[in-house]
Coordinates of C-alpha atoms in Angstrom, one line a residue:
M1268 CA 0.1 0.0 -0.1
S1269 CA 1.3 3.5 -0.9
Y1270 CA 2.2 6.0 1.7
K1271 CA -0.6 8.3 0.6
R1272 CA -3.0 5.3 1.0
Q1273 CA -1.9 4.4 4.1
L1274 CA -2.4 8.1 5.7
L1275 CA -5.7 8.0 4.2
L1276 CA -6.7 4.6 5.8
I1277 CA -5.4 5.9 9.0
I1278 CA -7.4 9.0 9.2
A1279 CA -10.7 7.2 7.9
L1280 CA -10.3 4.6 10.6
A1281 CA -9.7 6.8 13.1
L1282 CA -12.7 9.2 12.0
A1283 CA -14.9 6.2 11.7
V1284 CA -14.7 4.3 15.3
R1285 CA -14.7 7.9 17.1
L1286 CA -18.2 8.7 15.3
V1287 CA -19.5 5.0 15.8
Y1288 CA -18.4 5.7 19.6
V1289 CA -20.0 8.9 20.0
L1290 CA -23.3 7.8 18.5
Q1291 CA -23.2 4.7 21.0
I1292 CA -22.6 6.9 24.4
K1293 CA -24.3 10.0 23.3
D1294 CA -27.6 9.3 25.4
L1295 CA -25.6 8.1 28.5
P1296 CA -26.1 10.9 31.2
F1297 CA -22.3 11.4 31.9
F1298 CA -21.6 12.2 28.1
A1299 CA -23.3 15.6 28.6
T1300 CA -23.0 16.3 32.7
P1301 CA -19.2 16.4 33.9
V1302 CA -18.6 14.0 36.8
G1303 CA -15.9 13.2 39.2
D1304 CA -12.6 14.8 37.8
E1305 CA -14.7 16.2 35.0
A1306 CA -16.8 18.1 37.3
A1307 CA -13.9 19.8 39.0
Y1308 CA -12.1 20.9 35.8
H1309 CA -15.4 22.2 34.7
R1310 CA -15.8 24.2 37.8
T1311 CA -12.3 25.3 37.7
A1312 CA -12.6 26.6 34.0
Q1313 CA -15.7 28.7 35.2
V1314 CA -14.0 30.3 37.5
I1315 CA -11.4 31.4 35.3
L1316 CA -13.8 32.6 32.9
E1317 CA -15.5 34.9 35.8
K1318 CA -12.4 37.2 34.9
D1319 CA -9.9 35.2 37.8
L1320 CA -7.3 34.5 35.5
A1321 CA -5.3 33.3 38.6
A1322 CA -8.1 30.3 39.0
G1323 CA -8.2 31.1 42.8
K1324 CA -6.2 32.3 45.6
R1325 CA -4.5 29.1 46.6
V1326 CA -1.6 26.9 45.6
F1327 CA -2.7 24.5 42.6
Y1328 CA -3.9 21.2 44.0
Q1329 CA -4.9 19.7 40.7
D1330 CA -2.8 20.0 37.5
P1331 CA -4.0 23.4 36.1
F1332 CA -3.6 23.1 32.4
Y1333 CA -6.8 21.3 31.3
P1334 CA -9.1 24.0 33.3
Y1335 CA -7.3 26.6 31.1
Y1336 CA -7.8 24.7 28.0
L1337 CA -11.6 24.1 29.0
A1338 CA -11.6 28.0 29.9
A1339 CA -10.1 28.7 26.3
V1340 CA -12.5 26.7 24.4
Y1341 CA -15.8 28.0 26.5
S1342 CA -14.7 31.5 25.7
F1343 CA -15.0 30.7 22.1
F1344 CA -18.0 28.4 22.0
G1345 CA -19.7 29.0 25.5
Q1346 CA -20.2 26.3 28.3
N1347 CA -21.1 23.2 26.1
T1348 CA -19.0 20.4 27.6
V1349 CA -19.7 18.2 24.2
V1350 CA -17.4 20.8 22.2
P1351 CA -14.0 20.3 24.0
K1352 CA -14.8 16.5 23.6
A1353 CA -15.1 17.1 19.7
I1354 CA -12.0 18.8 19.6
Q1355 CA -10.3 15.9 21.7
L1356 CA -11.7 13.7 19.2
F1357 CA -10.4 15.3 16.3
A1358 CA -7.1 15.6 18.2
G1359 CA -7.1 11.7 18.6
V1360 CA -6.7 11.6 14.8
L1361 CA -4.0 13.9 14.7
C1362 CA -2.5 11.8 17.4
A1363 CA -2.7 8.6 15.2
L1364 CA -1.0 10.1 12.6
L1365 CA 2.0 11.2 14.7
I1366 CA 2.4 7.9 15.9
F1367 CA 2.4 6.8 12.5
Y1368 CA 5.0 9.5 11.6
A1369 CA 7.2 8.4 14.7
A1370 CA 7.0 4.8 14.1
R1371 CA 8.3 5.6 10.6
A1372 CA 11.2 7.7 12.0
V1373 CA 12.3 5.2 14.3
F1374 CA 12.0 1.9 12.2
A1375 CA 10.5 1.7 8.7
P1376 CA 7.1 1.9 6.4
P1377 CA 5.6 -1.4 7.7
E1378 CA 6.1 -0.6 11.1
A1379 CA 4.6 2.6 10.9
A1380 CA 1.6 1.5 8.8
I1381 CA 1.0 -1.2 11.8
A1382 CA 1.6 1.4 14.6
G1383 CA -0.8 4.0 12.8
I1384 CA -3.6 1.4 12.3
I1385 CA -3.5 0.4 15.7
A1386 CA -3.5 4.0 17.2
A1387 CA -6.3 4.9 15.1
V1388 CA -8.5 2.2 16.5
Y1389 CA -7.3 1.8 19.9
P1390 CA -10.5 1.9 22.2
L1391 CA -8.8 3.6 25.3
F1392 CA -7.9 6.7 23.0
F1393 CA -11.0 7.6 22.1
F1394 CA -12.6 6.4 25.3
F1395 CA -10.8 9.1 27.0
E1396 CA -10.9 11.6 24.1
A1397 CA -14.8 11.8 24.7
Q1398 CA -14.4 12.6 28.4
L1399 CA -13.9 15.8 30.0
L1400 CA -10.4 14.8 31.2
K1401 CA -6.7 15.6 30.4
S1402 CA -5.6 12.2 29.4
S1403 CA -6.1 12.8 25.6
L1404 CA -4.2 16.2 25.5
V1405 CA -1.2 14.6 27.8
V1406 CA -0.8 11.5 25.2
L1407 CA -0.7 14.3 22.4
L1408 CA 1.6 16.5 23.8
T1409 CA 3.7 13.8 25.0
V1410 CA 3.9 12.2 21.4
T1411 CA 4.4 15.5 19.9
A1412 CA 7.3 16.2 22.0
F1413 CA 8.8 12.5 21.0
Y1414 CA 8.2 13.1 17.2
M1415 CA 10.2 16.8 17.4
L1416 CA 12.9 15.1 19.2
L1417 CA 12.8 12.3 16.4
S1418 CA 13.0 15.0 13.9
Y1419 CA 15.8 17.0 15.8
H1420 CA 17.9 13.9 15.6
G1421 CA 17.3 14.1 11.7
K1422 CA 17.6 17.8 11.1
R1423 CA 19.5 19.3 14.3
R1424 CA 17.3 22.3 14.2
G1425 CA 17.4 24.4 17.7
R1426 CA 13.8 25.5 17.5
L1427 CA 12.8 21.9 17.4
L1428 CA 14.4 21.1 20.4
F1429 CA 12.5 24.1 22.2
F1430 CA 9.3 23.4 20.7
S1431 CA 9.7 19.8 22.0
G1432 CA 10.4 21.0 25.4
A1433 CA 7.2 23.5 25.5
C1434 CA 5.1 20.4 24.5
L1435 CA 6.6 18.4 27.3
S1436 CA 6.2 21.4 29.8
A1437 CA 2.6 21.7 28.8
A1438 CA 2.4 17.8 29.5
I1439 CA 3.9 18.5 32.8
V1440 CA 1.6 21.2 33.9
A1441 CA -1.3 19.0 32.8
Q1442 CA -0.1 15.7 34.4
G1443 CA 2.6 15.9 37.1
H1444 CA 3.8 12.4 36.0
S1445 CA 5.1 13.8 32.6
Y1446 CA 8.3 15.0 34.8
F1447 CA 9.7 11.6 34.5
Y1448 CA 10.4 11.9 30.9
V1449 CA 12.8 15.0 31.5
P1450 CA 15.9 13.4 32.7
F1451 CA 15.7 10.6 30.0
I1452 CA 15.4 13.2 27.3
L1453 CA 18.4 15.1 28.9
W1454 CA 20.5 12.1 29.2
W1455 CA 19.7 11.2 25.6
L1456 CA 20.5 14.5 24.1
F1457 CA 23.7 14.7 26.1
K1458 CA 24.8 11.2 24.5
L1459 CA 23.3 12.1 21.3
D1460 CA 26.7 13.0 19.5
A1461 CA 29.9 11.5 21.1
G1462 CA 32.1 13.7 19.4
L1463 CA 30.3 17.3 20.3
A1464 CA 31.9 19.4 22.8
L1465 CA 30.9 19.9 26.0
K1466 CA 29.8 23.6 25.7
Q1467 CA 27.8 22.4 22.8
K1468 CA 26.1 19.8 24.6
L1469 CA 25.1 22.1 27.5
S1470 CA 23.7 24.6 25.2
R1471 CA 21.5 21.8 23.5
L1472 CA 20.3 20.8 27.0
A1473 CA 19.6 24.6 27.9
L1474 CA 17.4 25.0 24.7
F1475 CA 15.5 22.1 25.6
C1476 CA 14.9 23.3 29.2
A1477 CA 14.2 26.7 28.0
G1478 CA 11.2 25.1 26.0
A1479 CA 10.6 22.9 29.2
S1480 CA 10.2 26.0 31.3
V1481 CA 7.4 27.8 29.3
F1482 CA 4.6 26.6 31.1
I1483 CA 6.1 25.5 34.4
V1484 CA 7.7 28.7 35.4
P1485 CA 4.7 30.9 34.9
V1486 CA 2.5 28.5 37.2
A1487 CA 5.5 28.4 39.7
V1488 CA 5.5 31.9 40.0
R1489 CA 1.5 32.3 40.2
N1490 CA 1.7 29.8 43.2
Y1491 CA 4.1 31.8 44.9
A1492 CA 2.3 34.8 44.4
V1493 CA -0.8 33.8 45.9
S1494 CA 0.6 31.8 48.9
G1495 CA 4.5 32.9 49.3
D1496 CA 5.2 29.2 48.9
F1497 CA 7.4 27.8 46.2
V1498 CA 5.7 25.0 44.5
L1499 CA 6.5 24.4 41.0
T1500 CA 2.8 23.1 39.7
T1501 CA 1.0 21.3 42.3
Y1502 CA 1.1 20.1 46.0
Q1503 CA -0.6 17.0 44.7
A1504 CA 2.4 14.7 44.3
G1505 CA 3.1 13.9 48.0
T1506 CA -0.3 12.6 48.8
N1507 CA -0.3 10.5 45.4
F1508 CA 2.8 8.9 46.4
Y1509 CA 1.7 8.1 49.8
I1510 CA -1.5 6.5 48.3
G1511 CA 0.5 4.2 46.1
N1512 CA 3.2 3.5 48.7
N1513 CA 1.6 2.4 52.1
A1514 CA 1.0 -0.6 54.2
S1515 CA -3.2 -0.5 52.9
A1516 CA -2.1 0.1 49.3
T1517 CA -3.2 -2.5 46.7
G1518 CA -1.4 -0.8 43.7
I1519 CA -4.3 1.2 42.1
Y1520 CA -6.0 4.4 43.7
S1521 CA -7.7 4.3 47.0
P1522 CA -8.5 7.6 48.9
L1523 CA -7.2 8.9 51.9
R1524 CA -10.8 8.3 53.6
E1525 CA -13.1 5.7 52.5
G1526 CA -15.9 6.9 50.4
R1527 CA -14.1 10.4 49.7
E1528 CA -12.8 9.5 46.1
L1529 CA -14.0 13.0 44.6
P1530 CA -11.5 15.8 44.0
P1531 CA -12.8 18.5 46.5
F1532 CA -12.6 15.5 49.4
E1533 CA -9.2 14.5 48.2
E1534 CA -7.4 18.0 48.8
I1535 CA -9.5 18.6 52.1
D1536 CA -8.7 15.2 53.3
A1537 CA -5.0 15.4 52.4
V1538 CA -4.6 18.6 54.0
A1539 CA -6.8 18.2 57.4
L1540 CA -4.9 14.6 57.9
A1541 CA -1.6 16.2 57.2
E1542 CA -2.1 18.9 59.6
A1543 CA -3.6 16.6 62.3
G1544 CA -0.4 14.3 62.0
A1545 CA 1.7 17.4 62.2
G1546 CA -0.1 19.2 64.9
R1547 CA 0.2 22.6 63.5
R1548 CA -1.0 24.4 60.0
L1549 CA 1.2 23.2 57.2
S1550 CA 1.7 25.2 53.9
P1551 CA 1.1 23.5 50.7
S1552 CA 4.6 22.5 50.1
E1553 CA 4.9 21.2 53.7
I1554 CA 1.7 19.0 53.1
S1555 CA 3.0 17.5 50.0
S1556 CA 6.5 16.8 51.9
Y1557 CA 4.6 15.4 54.9
W1558 CA 2.8 12.6 52.4
F1559 CA 6.0 11.9 50.8
K1560 CA 7.6 11.3 54.2
K1561 CA 5.0 9.2 55.4
G1562 CA 5.7 6.9 51.9
F1563 CA 9.1 6.7 52.6
D1564 CA 8.8 6.0 56.0
F1565 CA 6.6 2.6 54.9
I1566 CA 9.3 1.6 52.3
A1567 CA 12.2 2.2 55.0
G1568 CA 10.3 0.3 57.5
S1569 CA 9.1 -2.4 55.5
P1570 CA 11.3 -3.1 52.4
A1571 CA 10.4 -6.4 51.8
R1572 CA 6.7 -5.6 52.0
Y1573 CA 7.4 -2.7 49.5
G1574 CA 9.3 -4.8 47.1
R1575 CA 6.4 -7.3 47.0
L1576 CA 3.9 -4.2 46.2
L1577 CA 6.5 -2.7 44.1
A1578 CA 6.4 -6.0 41.9
R1579 CA 2.5 -6.2 42.1
K1580 CA 2.5 -2.6 40.7
A1581 CA 4.9 -3.5 37.7
V1582 CA 2.7 -6.6 37.3
L1583 CA -0.4 -4.3 37.3
Y1584 CA 1.4 -1.9 34.7
V1585 CA 1.5 -4.9 32.0
N1586 CA -1.8 -6.4 32.9
N1587 CA -5.2 -6.0 30.6
L1588 CA -6.9 -4.6 33.7
E1589 CA -8.1 -1.0 33.3
A1590 CA -8.0 0.4 36.8
P1591 CA -11.4 1.9 36.5
D1592 CA -12.3 5.8 37.4
V1593 CA -15.6 7.4 37.7
I1594 CA -16.7 6.4 34.1
D1595 CA -15.8 2.8 34.0
Y1596 CA -14.0 1.3 30.9
Y1597 CA -15.8 -1.9 31.4
F1598 CA -19.4 -0.4 31.8
I1599 CA -18.9 0.9 28.3
K1600 CA -17.1 -2.1 27.1
D1601 CA -20.4 -4.1 27.8
R1602 CA -22.0 -1.4 25.4
S1603 CA -20.0 -1.1 22.5
F1604 CA -18.5 -3.8 20.1
L1605 CA -15.5 -1.4 19.4
F1606 CA -14.1 -2.4 22.8
N1607 CA -14.1 -6.1 22.2
I1608 CA -12.5 -6.0 18.7
P1609 CA -9.7 -9.0 19.1
L1610 CA -6.0 -7.8 19.5
L1611 CA -7.0 -4.2 20.5
S1612 CA -6.9 -4.6 24.2
F1613 CA -3.7 -3.4 26.3
G1614 CA -3.4 -6.9 27.1
I1615 CA -2.4 -8.2 23.8
I1616 CA -0.7 -5.1 22.7
C1617 CA 1.7 -4.6 25.7
P1618 CA 3.1 -8.5 25.6
L1619 CA 3.7 -7.7 21.8
A1620 CA 5.7 -4.6 22.7
I1621 CA 7.8 -6.7 25.3
L1622 CA 8.3 -8.6 22.2
G1623 CA 9.4 -6.0 20.2
I1624 CA 11.7 -4.6 22.8
F1625 CA 13.4 -8.2 22.8
F1626 CA 13.6 -8.1 19.2
T1627 CA 15.4 -4.8 19.2
L1628 CA 17.8 -5.3 21.9
R1629 CA 20.8 -5.2 19.7
D1630 CA 19.6 -1.9 17.7
K1631 CA 21.9 0.8 19.6
S1632 CA 20.5 3.5 17.1
Q1633 CA 19.9 6.7 18.8
K1634 CA 16.2 6.8 17.6
V1635 CA 15.0 3.3 19.2
T1636 CA 17.1 4.1 22.3
L1637 CA 14.7 7.1 22.8
L1638 CA 11.6 5.1 22.3
R1639 CA 13.1 2.8 25.1
Y1640 CA 13.7 5.6 27.2
F1641 CA 9.8 7.1 26.8
V1642 CA 8.5 3.6 27.4
I1643 CA 10.7 3.1 30.7
A1644 CA 9.9 6.8 31.8
S1645 CA 6.3 5.9 31.4
F1646 CA 6.4 3.0 33.6
L1647 CA 8.4 4.4 36.2
S1648 CA 6.0 7.2 36.8
V1649 CA 3.3 4.9 37.2
I1650 CA 4.7 2.1 39.4
L1651 CA 6.5 4.4 41.7
F1652 CA 2.9 6.0 42.5
Y1653 CA 0.0 3.8 41.5
V1654 CA -1.6 2.1 38.3
F1655 CA -4.3 4.0 36.9
S1656 CA -5.6 3.3 33.5
R1657 CA -5.3 7.1 32.2
Y1658 CA -1.9 7.4 33.9
R1659 CA -0.8 4.3 32.0
L1660 CA -2.1 6.0 28.8
Q1661 CA 0.7 8.5 28.2
G1662 CA 3.1 5.4 27.5
V1663 CA 0.8 3.4 25.2
P1664 CA 1.7 5.2 22.0
F1665 CA 5.3 4.4 22.6
I1666 CA 4.2 0.6 23.6
I1667 CA 2.1 0.6 20.2
I1668 CA 5.2 1.4 18.3
F1669 CA 7.0 -1.6 19.9
A1670 CA 4.2 -3.8 19.0
A1671 CA 4.2 -2.6 15.7
A1672 CA 8.0 -3.8 15.3
A1673 CA 7.1 -7.2 16.6
L1674 CA 4.3 -7.8 14.4
S1675 CA 6.4 -7.0 11.6
R1676 CA 9.2 -9.0 12.8
V1677 CA 7.0 -11.8 13.0
G1678 CA 5.7 -11.3 9.4
R1679 CA 9.1 -11.4 8.3
F1680 CA 9.7 -15.0 10.1
Y1681 CA 6.6 -16.3 8.5
R1682 CA 7.7 -15.0 4.7
E1683 CA 11.2 -16.6 5.8
K1684 CA 9.4 -19.9 6.8
R1685 CA 11.2 -19.9 10.1
G1686 CA 8.9 -22.5 12.0
K1687 CA 11.0 -23.1 14.9
T1688 CA 11.3 -19.3 15.4
L1689 CA 7.8 -18.8 15.0
V1690 CA 6.9 -21.4 17.4
A1691 CA 9.2 -20.1 20.4
V1692 CA 7.8 -16.5 19.6
A1693 CA 4.1 -18.2 19.9
I1694 CA 4.9 -19.5 23.2
A1695 CA 6.9 -16.7 24.6
L1696 CA 3.5 -14.4 23.6
A1697 CA 1.0 -16.7 25.0
A1698 CA 3.2 -16.8 28.6
L1699 CA 3.1 -12.9 28.0
V1700 CA -0.5 -13.0 27.4
W1701 CA -1.3 -15.3 30.5
L1702 CA 0.9 -13.0 32.8
S1703 CA -1.2 -9.8 31.3
H1704 CA -4.3 -11.4 31.8
Y1705 CA -3.7 -12.6 35.5
D1706 CA -6.8 -11.8 37.5
T1707 CA -5.5 -9.1 39.9
A1708 CA -8.9 -8.9 41.9
V1709 CA -8.1 -5.4 43.0
T1710 CA -11.1 -3.3 41.7
T1711 CA -14.9 -3.4 42.2
P1712 CA -16.9 -4.4 39.5
G1713 CA -19.7 -2.6 38.4
L1714 CA -18.5 0.8 38.9
G1715 CA -19.7 2.3 36.1
Y1716 CA -23.3 1.0 36.2
D1717 CA -23.4 2.6 39.8
V1718 CA -22.1 6.0 38.4
T1719 CA -24.8 5.8 35.7
A1720 CA -27.7 4.8 38.1
T1721 CA -26.6 7.8 40.7
M1722 CA -26.8 10.3 37.9
Y1723 CA -30.3 9.0 36.8
M1724 CA -31.6 9.0 40.3
D1725 CA -30.3 12.7 40.7
K1726 CA -32.2 13.5 37.9
G1727 CA -35.3 12.0 39.2
D1728 CA -35.4 9.3 36.6
F1729 CA -35.7 6.6 39.0
E1730 CA -37.0 4.0 36.6
K1731 CA -33.7 3.8 34.8
A1732 CA -31.7 4.5 38.0
A1733 CA -33.5 1.3 39.2
E1734 CA -32.3 -0.6 36.1
Y1735 CA -28.6 0.3 36.4
F1736 CA -28.6 -0.3 40.2
R1737 CA -29.9 -3.9 39.5
Q1738 CA -27.1 -4.5 36.7
A1739 CA -24.5 -3.1 39.3
I1740 CA -25.6 -5.7 41.9
G1741 CA -25.6 -8.3 39.3
K1742 CA -21.7 -7.5 38.8
K1743 CA -21.2 -8.8 42.4
P1744 CA -19.1 -6.2 43.9
N1745 CA -16.6 -7.4 46.2
N1746 CA -16.7 -4.5 48.4
L1747 CA -18.9 -4.3 51.2
S1748 CA -19.8 -0.7 51.5
V1749 CA -20.5 -0.7 47.9
Q1750 CA -22.7 -3.5 48.2
L1751 CA -24.7 -1.6 51.0
K1752 CA -24.8 1.6 48.9
L1753 CA -26.4 -0.4 46.0
H1754 CA -29.0 -1.9 47.7
S1755 CA -30.0 0.9 49.7
N1756 CA -30.0 3.2 46.7
L1757 CA -32.2 0.7 44.6
A1758 CA -34.4 0.7 47.7
R1759 CA -34.9 4.2 47.3
C1760 CA -35.8 4.2 43.8
Y1761 CA -38.3 1.6 44.4
F1762 CA -39.5 3.8 47.5
E1763 CA -39.9 6.8 45.1
L1764 CA -41.6 4.6 42.5
A1765 CA -44.0 3.4 45.2
Q1766 CA -43.0 -0.4 45.0
Y1767 CA -42.6 -0.7 48.6
G1768 CA -42.3 -4.5 48.9
R1769 CA -39.5 -4.4 46.5
A1770 CA -37.9 -1.3 48.3
A1771 CA -38.5 -3.6 51.7
A1772 CA -36.7 -6.5 50.0
E1773 CA -33.6 -4.6 49.1
Y1774 CA -33.2 -3.0 52.5
D1775 CA -33.8 -6.6 54.0
A1776 CA -31.2 -7.7 51.3
A1777 CA -28.5 -5.0 52.9
L1778 CA -29.2 -6.0 56.6
E1779 CA -28.6 -9.3 55.5
I1780 CA -25.3 -8.7 54.1
L1781 CA -24.4 -6.8 57.2
R1782 CA -25.4 -9.4 59.5
R1783 CA -23.5 -12.0 57.4
N1784 CA -20.3 -9.9 57.5
G1785 CA -20.0 -11.2 61.2
P1786 CA -19.7 -8.9 64.4
P1787 CA -18.6 -6.3 64.8
S1788 CA -21.0 -5.1 62.2
D1789 CA -21.4 -1.5 61.0
K1790 CA -24.0 0.0 63.3
Q1791 CA -24.4 3.1 61.6
A1792 CA -25.1 1.3 58.4
E1793 CA -27.3 -1.1 60.0
A1794 CA -29.2 1.8 61.5
A1795 CA -29.7 3.5 58.1
M1796 CA -31.1 0.1 56.7
Q1797 CA -33.3 -0.1 59.4
M1798 CA -34.7 3.3 59.0
G1799 CA -35.0 2.9 55.6
L1800 CA -37.6 -0.1 56.2
G1801 CA -39.1 2.2 58.9
F1802 CA -40.0 4.9 56.4
I1803 CA -41.6 2.3 54.1
F1804 CA -44.2 1.0 56.9
Q1805 CA -44.7 4.7 57.7
R1806 CA -45.4 5.3 54.0
T1807 CA -47.8 2.2 53.9
R1808 CA -49.4 3.3 57.4
E1809 CA -48.1 0.0 59.0
Y1810 CA -47.3 2.2 62.1
D1811 CA -46.5 -0.5 64.5
K1812 CA -44.1 -2.1 62.4
A1813 CA -42.7 1.5 62.0
V1814 CA -42.6 2.2 65.6
A1815 CA -41.0 -1.3 66.5
I1816 CA -38.1 -0.5 64.1
F1817 CA -37.7 3.0 65.3
E1818 CA -37.8 2.2 68.6
E1819 CA -35.1 -0.4 68.4
V1820 CA -32.4 2.0 66.5
R1821 CA -33.6 4.8 69.4
D1822 CA -32.5 2.3 71.9
K1823 CA -29.3 1.2 70.2
D1824 CA -28.3 4.6 69.8
P1825 CA -30.1 7.3 72.2
G1826 CA -28.4 10.1 70.8
R1827 CA -30.1 9.8 67.4
L1828 CA -32.3 12.9 67.6
D1829 CA -33.5 12.4 63.9
V1830 CA -34.8 8.9 64.7
R1831 CA -36.5 10.4 67.8
V1832 CA -38.2 13.1 65.7
T1833 CA -39.5 10.4 63.3
L1834 CA -40.6 8.5 66.1
A1835 CA -42.7 11.2 67.7
N1836 CA -44.4 12.2 64.7
I1837 CA -45.6 8.2 64.1
Y1838 CA -46.5 8.5 67.8
K1839 CA -48.8 11.6 67.0
K1840 CA -50.3 9.9 64.0
Q1841 CA -51.2 6.7 66.3
G1842 CA -52.8 9.2 68.9
K1843 CA -49.9 8.5 71.6
L1844 CA -49.7 11.9 72.5
K1845 CA -47.7 11.6 75.8
S1846 CA -45.0 9.5 74.2
A1847 CA -44.6 11.9 71.5
V1848 CA -44.3 14.7 73.7
E1849 CA -41.8 13.1 75.8
E1850 CA -39.5 12.5 72.5
F1851 CA -39.9 16.3 71.6
D1852 CA -38.8 17.4 74.8
Y1853 CA -36.0 14.8 74.7
V1854 CA -34.9 16.5 71.5
L1855 CA -35.4 20.3 72.6
S1856 CA -33.3 19.1 75.7
I1857 CA -30.4 18.2 73.6
D1858 CA -30.7 20.5 70.8
T1859 CA -32.4 23.7 71.6
A1860 CA -32.6 25.0 68.2
N1861 CA -34.4 22.0 66.6
I1862 CA -37.2 23.9 64.9
V1863 CA -38.9 20.7 63.6
A1864 CA -39.5 19.3 67.1
C1865 CA -40.4 22.8 68.4
N1866 CA -42.9 23.2 65.8
N1867 CA -44.3 19.9 66.3
L1868 CA -44.7 19.9 69.7
A1869 CA -46.6 23.3 69.3
N1870 CA -48.9 21.6 67.1
I1871 CA -49.6 19.1 69.7
Y1872 CA -50.4 21.5 72.1
R1873 CA -52.6 23.6 70.0
D1874 CA -54.5 20.5 68.9
T1875 CA -55.2 19.5 72.5
G1876 CA -56.1 22.8 73.6
K1877 CA -53.2 23.9 75.6
F1878 CA -52.9 27.2 73.8
A1879 CA -50.7 28.7 76.0
E1880 CA -48.3 26.1 75.9
A1881 CA -48.5 26.1 72.1
R1882 CA -48.2 29.7 71.7
R1883 CA -45.0 29.6 74.0
Y1884 CA -43.2 27.1 71.7
Y1885 CA -44.5 28.7 68.4
Q1886 CA -42.6 31.9 69.8
R1887 CA -39.5 29.8 70.5
C1888 CA -39.7 28.7 66.9
L1889 CA -39.9 32.3 65.5
E1890 CA -36.9 33.2 68.0
I1891 CA -35.1 30.4 66.1
A1892 CA -36.1 31.2 62.7
P1893 CA -37.8 34.7 62.2
G1894 CA -40.6 34.8 59.8
N1895 CA -40.6 31.2 59.1
P1896 CA -43.5 30.9 56.7
V1897 CA -44.7 27.3 58.3
V1898 CA -44.6 28.5 61.8
T1899 CA -46.1 32.0 61.0
K1900 CA -49.0 30.1 59.4
N1901 CA -49.2 28.0 62.4
V1902 CA -49.7 30.9 64.7
E1903 CA -52.4 32.2 62.5
R1904 CA -54.1 29.0 63.0
L1905 CA -53.8 29.0 66.6
K1906 CA -55.6 31.9 66.5
D1907 CA -58.2 30.5 64.8
Y1908 CA -58.6 27.6 67.2
E1909 CA -58.7 30.2 70.2
K1910 CA -61.7 32.0 68.7
R1911 CA -63.8 28.9 68.0
K1912 CA -63.1 27.9 71.5
E1913 CA -64.4 31.3 72.7

């Protein structure tokens, strides 16, 4: 196939799969509504658009490049979140072409064609391109930096070095892991021409570093200006390092506090826990240092355990597992045939790349060496922290190029009829594929269904939410808190749909899971499930059953004032006014500003003809909340009661 036809094929394939993919996911709630990190980036972009170009008065915790990109897009096209995704999808086509050109520069046309085609249709690329995340732009910037370095190798033009550095600088400001590429590039540049004078070599390094400072320096200056603290880009690195290197680490992401994975909680918890541990207020750089120290303390104190953890992360890096984010790859995989095309998973491409690296070990050319360096930089940047699908994505273009080299070499073996070699290659590939598909059991199945269901529930579409919660439960998540949340949320959906029997069954299922887990059970979670059942019986007017449940919860935790208020309201409906008054009095003795208890107690006194007491409690309500419309209306009704009595 001619060079021109190869280019057209790559462009056509890249455009086609992206169009099909968008048509497949456009009706899912998260396509148009930002969620998780997307929502955080979207909010920061809105802050920037509101004439706060510094994006706040605090040191950046999250990488700042992407919010500024969003703000720039929004300034031209309005705050339509689909537009930046469309730009990213088209940029993905450009990225596939750059991978084609890079492979052609490193190897030869056959490898370039294979790499370009794989890059055009690789599902993880367009999966992230269609999200409001930095990942696809980081890939594009890194590949561009790599291709400019290859071009510099051929042309020795200084501006290529500068622009390569600038692209990597943007990638660093977009994703801090990109720092790992810098020392490898500097070493490669230093060794590029053995006979070159030291002064010329240093001049070359300075030119690249000048480019690499283009985005980093302004961010560092901005951070210092708003805080007086020197932080190059963000103060998140220490937290990320600790998350990946502690006694409880699994190799993938887990929040500092369970159930608080979302961006606002991440920063709050990182600061609060660090300052609690240090016993004083800390600057952003000190917070990052605190978490780095905790991570290094674990490494120094448990070297054997750390070695096993590091090995586990290395296995996870080459594993077929796509460590899930808020938008789950496996949820999309269940819905798109594009994600099920044979030979296009990381679990196939990575083993091929390992073979490609092996096949090219004797190739000492500087271009192949640079390619190796980029793979090593990606590998280290991930396993020294924790394995995340979108962090690993940055190294995938270079892995694809090595995979293309392996396929090209296997094709040559076939043409040369080297049967024994082909058998050996097949055995090695089979072993590597087995390793890459080894079940690591570190994720929670059904995450994507849970997120989608929750979004439908938040929109009030309880029918669809229930459908996705059922599917999430069917995935048999292995995390207890996730199981409880799914059954509880499904029960809520059924409750809103007036399917009370099914709602009760879900709460019963959640309670059974809790009790089966063995002592000590989660008393707070158990109370929440019991109260859910109680509310169902309250709605269906089975007051005796409701009272039995709420009394049990109250007796286990007498301090639960919300339980006592609910119980008092049910007592009132049953005509047990004395019991109701006792509960409301207890609540007000603890929480003197509880306007619900105060107002409902006043209503009881009004309805029983004790108008003076009623007036006293209504007046107390108005002192708590002056002008409250509900209380004001009740005061008017009290006057009517008094007139009728006269």
